Amino acid sequence: MTQLAVDNVTKEYPTRDRPLSVLRGCSLALAAGQNAAILGPSGSGKSTLLYIIGTLDSPTAGRVTLDGVDPFGLGEKELAAFRNRRLGFVFQDHHLLPQCSVLENVLVPTLADPPAAKASGDANAAADRARDLLKRVGLGDRMDHRPAEISGGERQRVAIARALIHKPALLLADEPTGNLDRTTATQIGDLLLELQRDEGTMLLVVTHSLELAARFERRFELDDGHLKTT
Ligand SMILES: Nc1ncnc2c1ncn2[C@@H]1O[C@H](COP(=O)(O)OP(=O)(O)OP(=O)(O)O)[C@@H](O)[C@H]1O
Ligand SMILES: [Mg+2]
């Protein structure tokens, strides 16, 4: 069953002379539990496409649906809840809050959305899930550290745990291993794929690494605004 459908998405950015056409009709479909990598040269629109799928940017034309829901048809509050509960994001930079502990950082999405925390039981259930995720990413003994007190690879593990706290239907990652050395990048790639399988979430990763992309079920390449299967 198709869970994520991207249909003929275009994106134009207005510029002084004429609109800059970045995406010229991109389509892709992911079934529940599938993973895919998006490759393409710098400036080809990979982040733009991922941000549109993640509702952080809107398409000029075309449609994105997750489980049949078009997020761009939702009101502001509903859209924020949809983004928080149904999607998980991992960026090249971890974006952790420096003043919060590792455990608190993983819990941040549950604070932003109290009704979701209530629905999933209570604050204790959220904390249990956060601890469980941190153990699974290998940080069971780093929960009280601040982000400055752990390594770059460990910070990215925290970001992955945070992205999964609400059991998202779709996990999106934009060059998640871009700032890491090769060995650490391989470990983070392994971890993303392992958690994606265990959690049954869909995973869409933008990467420049052919090595990482080779380990995904499906690969797409953005070229001149078009998305091709490779
Ligand atoms: N807000 C914006 N306004 C105008 N042009 C933009 C904007 N954001 C991105 N662009 C342009 O759109 C194109 C695609 O950018 P995007 O960031 O999606 O590329 P990318 O494939 O992710 O590149 P990289 O691999 O370097 O991260 C670029 O040419 C960029 O200059
Ligand atoms: Mg990018």
Coordinates of C-alpha atoms and ligand atoms in Angstrom, one line a residue:
M1 CA 0.0 0.0 0.0
T2 CA 1.3 3.4 -0.9
Q3 CA 1.8 5.5 2.2
L4 CA 3.8 8.4 0.8
A5 CA 2.8 9.8 -2.6
V6 CA 4.6 12.7 -4.2
D7 CA 2.8 13.6 -7.4
N8 CA 4.2 16.0 -10.0
V9 CA 5.7 18.4 -7.5
T10 CA 7.2 21.6 -8.9
K11 CA 9.1 24.3 -7.1
E12 CA 9.9 27.7 -8.4
Y13 CA 11.7 30.4 -6.5
P14 CA 11.0 34.0 -7.5
T15 CA 14.1 35.9 -8.6
R16 CA 14.5 39.4 -9.9
D17 CA 14.3 38.5 -13.6
R18 CA 12.4 35.2 -14.0
P19 CA 11.4 32.4 -11.6
L20 CA 14.1 29.9 -10.8
S21 CA 12.7 26.4 -11.6
V22 CA 14.2 23.9 -9.2
L23 CA 11.8 21.0 -9.3
R24 CA 10.1 20.4 -12.6
G25 CA 7.6 17.6 -11.9
C26 CA 8.9 15.1 -9.3
S27 CA 6.9 12.0 -8.4
L28 CA 7.7 9.2 -6.1
A29 CA 5.8 6.7 -4.0
L30 CA 6.8 4.8 -0.9
A31 CA 5.0 1.8 0.5
A32 CA 4.8 1.3 4.3
G33 CA 8.1 0.4 5.7
Q34 CA 10.2 1.1 2.6
N35 CA 13.4 3.1 2.5
A36 CA 14.9 5.1 -0.3
A37 CA 17.9 7.4 -0.9
I38 CA 17.9 10.5 -3.0
L39 CA 21.2 11.4 -4.8
G40 CA 22.1 14.3 -7.0
P41 CA 24.6 17.1 -7.5
S42 CA 24.8 20.1 -5.1
G43 CA 22.1 22.6 -6.0
S44 CA 19.9 20.0 -7.8
G45 CA 17.1 20.5 -5.3
K46 CA 17.4 17.5 -2.9
S47 CA 16.9 19.6 0.2
T48 CA 14.1 21.5 -1.4
L49 CA 12.3 18.3 -2.3
L50 CA 12.8 16.8 1.2
Y51 CA 11.6 20.0 2.9
I52 CA 8.5 20.0 0.8
I53 CA 7.8 16.3 1.6
G54 CA 8.4 17.3 5.3
T55 CA 6.0 20.2 5.1
L56 CA 8.7 22.7 5.9
D57 CA 8.3 24.3 2.5
S58 CA 5.4 24.3 0.1
P59 CA 5.3 23.1 -3.6
T60 CA 4.5 25.6 -6.4
A61 CA 2.3 22.9 -7.9
G62 CA 1.7 19.2 -7.3
R63 CA 0.6 17.2 -4.4
V64 CA 2.1 15.3 -1.4
T65 CA 0.0 12.9 0.6
L66 CA 0.9 10.8 3.6
D67 CA -1.7 8.0 4.3
G68 CA -4.0 9.9 2.0
V69 CA -3.7 13.2 3.9
D70 CA -2.6 16.3 2.1
P71 CA -0.7 18.3 4.8
F72 CA -1.0 21.5 2.8
G73 CA -4.8 21.3 3.1
L74 CA -4.6 21.4 6.9
G75 CA -5.0 24.4 9.1
E76 CA -1.9 25.9 10.9
K77 CA -2.4 24.0 14.1
E78 CA -3.3 20.7 12.5
L79 CA -0.2 21.1 10.2
A80 CA 2.0 21.7 13.2
A81 CA 0.6 18.6 15.0
F82 CA 0.9 16.5 11.8
R83 CA 4.6 17.5 11.3
N84 CA 5.4 16.8 15.0
R85 CA 3.6 13.4 15.2
R86 CA 3.8 11.9 11.8
L87 CA 7.2 13.0 10.6
G88 CA 10.7 12.7 12.0
F89 CA 13.6 14.9 10.8
V90 CA 17.4 14.3 11.0
F91 CA 19.5 17.1 9.5
Q92 CA 23.2 17.3 8.7
D93 CA 23.6 19.4 11.9
H94 CA 22.1 17.8 15.0
H95 CA 20.1 21.0 16.1
L96 CA 20.2 19.8 19.8
L97 CA 19.5 22.3 22.5
P98 CA 22.8 22.9 24.3
Q99 CA 21.3 23.7 27.7
C100 CA 19.3 20.4 27.8
S101 CA 20.5 16.9 28.6
V102 CA 20.5 14.2 26.0
L103 CA 17.4 12.7 27.6
E104 CA 15.6 16.1 27.6
N105 CA 16.5 16.7 24.0
V106 CA 14.9 13.4 22.9
L107 CA 11.7 14.5 24.8
V108 CA 11.5 18.0 23.2
P109 CA 8.9 16.9 20.6
T110 CA 6.6 15.6 23.3
L111 CA 6.8 19.0 25.2
A112 CA 5.8 20.9 22.0
D113 CA 2.7 18.7 21.6
P114 CA 1.2 18.0 25.1
P115 CA -2.0 16.3 23.7
A116 CA 0.2 13.7 22.0
A117 CA 2.0 13.1 25.2
K118 CA -1.3 12.6 26.9
A119 CA -2.6 10.3 24.2
S120 CA 0.4 8.1 24.4
G121 CA -0.1 7.6 28.2
D122 CA 1.7 10.2 30.2
A123 CA 5.0 11.9 30.6
N124 CA 6.4 8.8 32.2
A125 CA 5.6 6.7 29.1
A126 CA 7.3 9.3 26.9
A127 CA 10.4 9.3 29.2
D128 CA 10.4 5.4 29.1
R129 CA 10.3 5.5 25.3
A130 CA 13.1 8.1 25.2
R131 CA 15.3 6.0 27.5
D132 CA 14.6 2.9 25.4
L133 CA 15.5 4.7 22.2
L134 CA 18.7 6.1 23.7
K135 CA 19.7 2.6 24.7
R136 CA 19.0 1.3 21.2
V137 CA 21.2 4.0 19.7
G138 CA 23.9 3.0 22.1
L139 CA 23.7 6.0 24.5
G140 CA 22.2 4.3 27.6
D141 CA 25.1 5.7 29.7
R142 CA 25.1 9.2 28.2
M143 CA 21.5 10.3 29.0
D144 CA 22.5 13.0 31.5
H145 CA 25.3 14.5 29.4
R146 CA 24.8 17.8 27.6
P147 CA 25.3 17.9 23.8
A148 CA 28.8 19.6 24.3
E149 CA 29.8 16.6 26.4
I150 CA 29.3 13.9 23.7
S151 CA 30.9 13.3 20.3
G152 CA 29.6 14.4 16.9
G153 CA 28.5 10.8 16.0
E154 CA 26.8 10.6 19.4
R155 CA 25.0 13.9 18.9
Q156 CA 23.6 12.5 15.6
R157 CA 22.4 9.4 17.5
V158 CA 20.5 11.6 19.9
A159 CA 19.0 13.4 16.9
I160 CA 17.8 10.1 15.5
A161 CA 16.3 9.1 18.8
R162 CA 14.5 12.5 19.0
A163 CA 13.2 12.0 15.5
L164 CA 11.6 8.7 16.4
I165 CA 10.1 9.6 19.8
H166 CA 6.5 9.8 18.3
K167 CA 6.9 6.7 16.1
P168 CA 6.6 8.8 12.9
A169 CA 5.2 7.2 9.7
L170 CA 8.0 8.9 7.8
L171 CA 11.6 9.6 8.8
L172 CA 13.4 12.2 6.7
A173 CA 17.1 12.8 6.8
D174 CA 19.1 15.4 4.9
E175 CA 22.8 14.4 4.6
P176 CA 22.7 12.8 8.1
T177 CA 26.3 11.6 7.8
G178 CA 27.6 14.7 6.0
N179 CA 29.6 16.0 8.9
L180 CA 31.0 12.6 10.1
D181 CA 34.2 10.6 9.4
R182 CA 33.7 7.5 7.2
T183 CA 33.6 4.9 10.0
T184 CA 31.1 6.9 12.0
A185 CA 29.1 7.7 8.9
T186 CA 28.8 3.9 8.3
Q187 CA 27.7 3.3 11.8
I188 CA 25.0 6.1 11.6
G189 CA 23.8 4.6 8.3
D190 CA 23.6 1.2 9.9
L191 CA 21.7 2.6 12.8
L192 CA 19.2 4.5 10.7
L193 CA 18.4 1.4 8.6
E194 CA 18.2 -0.8 11.6
L195 CA 15.8 1.5 13.5
Q196 CA 13.7 2.1 10.4
R197 CA 13.2 -1.7 10.0
D198 CA 12.5 -2.2 13.7
E199 CA 10.0 0.7 13.9
G200 CA 8.4 -0.1 10.6
T201 CA 8.7 3.6 9.5
M202 CA 9.4 4.8 6.0
L203 CA 12.8 6.4 5.6
L204 CA 13.9 8.9 2.9
V205 CA 17.5 10.0 3.1
V206 CA 19.3 12.6 1.0
T207 CA 23.0 11.8 0.7
H208 CA 26.1 12.4 -1.4
S209 CA 27.4 9.1 -0.3
L210 CA 27.1 6.3 -3.0
E211 CA 28.2 3.9 -0.3
L212 CA 25.3 4.8 1.9
A213 CA 22.8 5.0 -1.0
A214 CA 23.8 1.5 -2.1
R215 CA 22.4 0.1 1.1
F216 CA 18.8 1.4 0.5
E217 CA 16.0 -0.6 -1.1
R218 CA 15.5 2.1 -3.6
R219 CA 17.5 5.0 -5.1
F220 CA 16.4 8.2 -6.9
E221 CA 18.5 10.8 -8.5
L222 CA 17.6 14.4 -9.0
D223 CA 18.8 15.8 -12.3
D224 CA 17.8 19.0 -13.9
G225 CA 14.6 19.2 -11.8
H226 CA 13.5 15.6 -12.6
L227 CA 13.6 12.7 -10.2
K228 CA 14.8 9.5 -11.8
T229 CA 15.0 6.0 -10.4
T230 CA 18.6 4.7 -10.6
Ligands
LIG1 N1 14.8 30.2 -0.6 C1 15.4 30.1 -1.8 N2 15.2 31.1 -2.7 C2 15.8 31.1 -3.9 N3 16.5 30.0 -4.4 C3 16.7 29.0 -3.5 C4 16.1 29.0 -2.2 N4 16.4 27.8 -1.6 C5 17.2 27.1 -2.5 N5 17.3 27.8 -3.7 C6 18.0 27.3 -4.9 O1 17.4 26.1 -5.3 C7 18.4 25.2 -5.7 C8 18.3 23.9 -5.0 O2 18.7 24.1 -3.6 P1 18.8 22.9 -2.6 O3 19.3 23.4 -1.3 O4 17.5 22.1 -2.7 O5 20.0 22.0 -3.3 P2 20.6 20.6 -2.8 O6 20.5 19.6 -3.9 O7 20.1 20.2 -1.4 O8 22.2 21.0 -2.7 P3 23.3 20.5 -1.6 O9 23.7 19.1 -2.1 O10 24.4 21.5 -1.8 O11 22.7 20.6 -0.3 C9 19.8 25.9 -5.6 O12 20.2 26.4 -6.8 C10 19.5 27.1 -4.6 O13 20.3 28.2 -4.9
MG2 MG 20.9 20.2 0.5

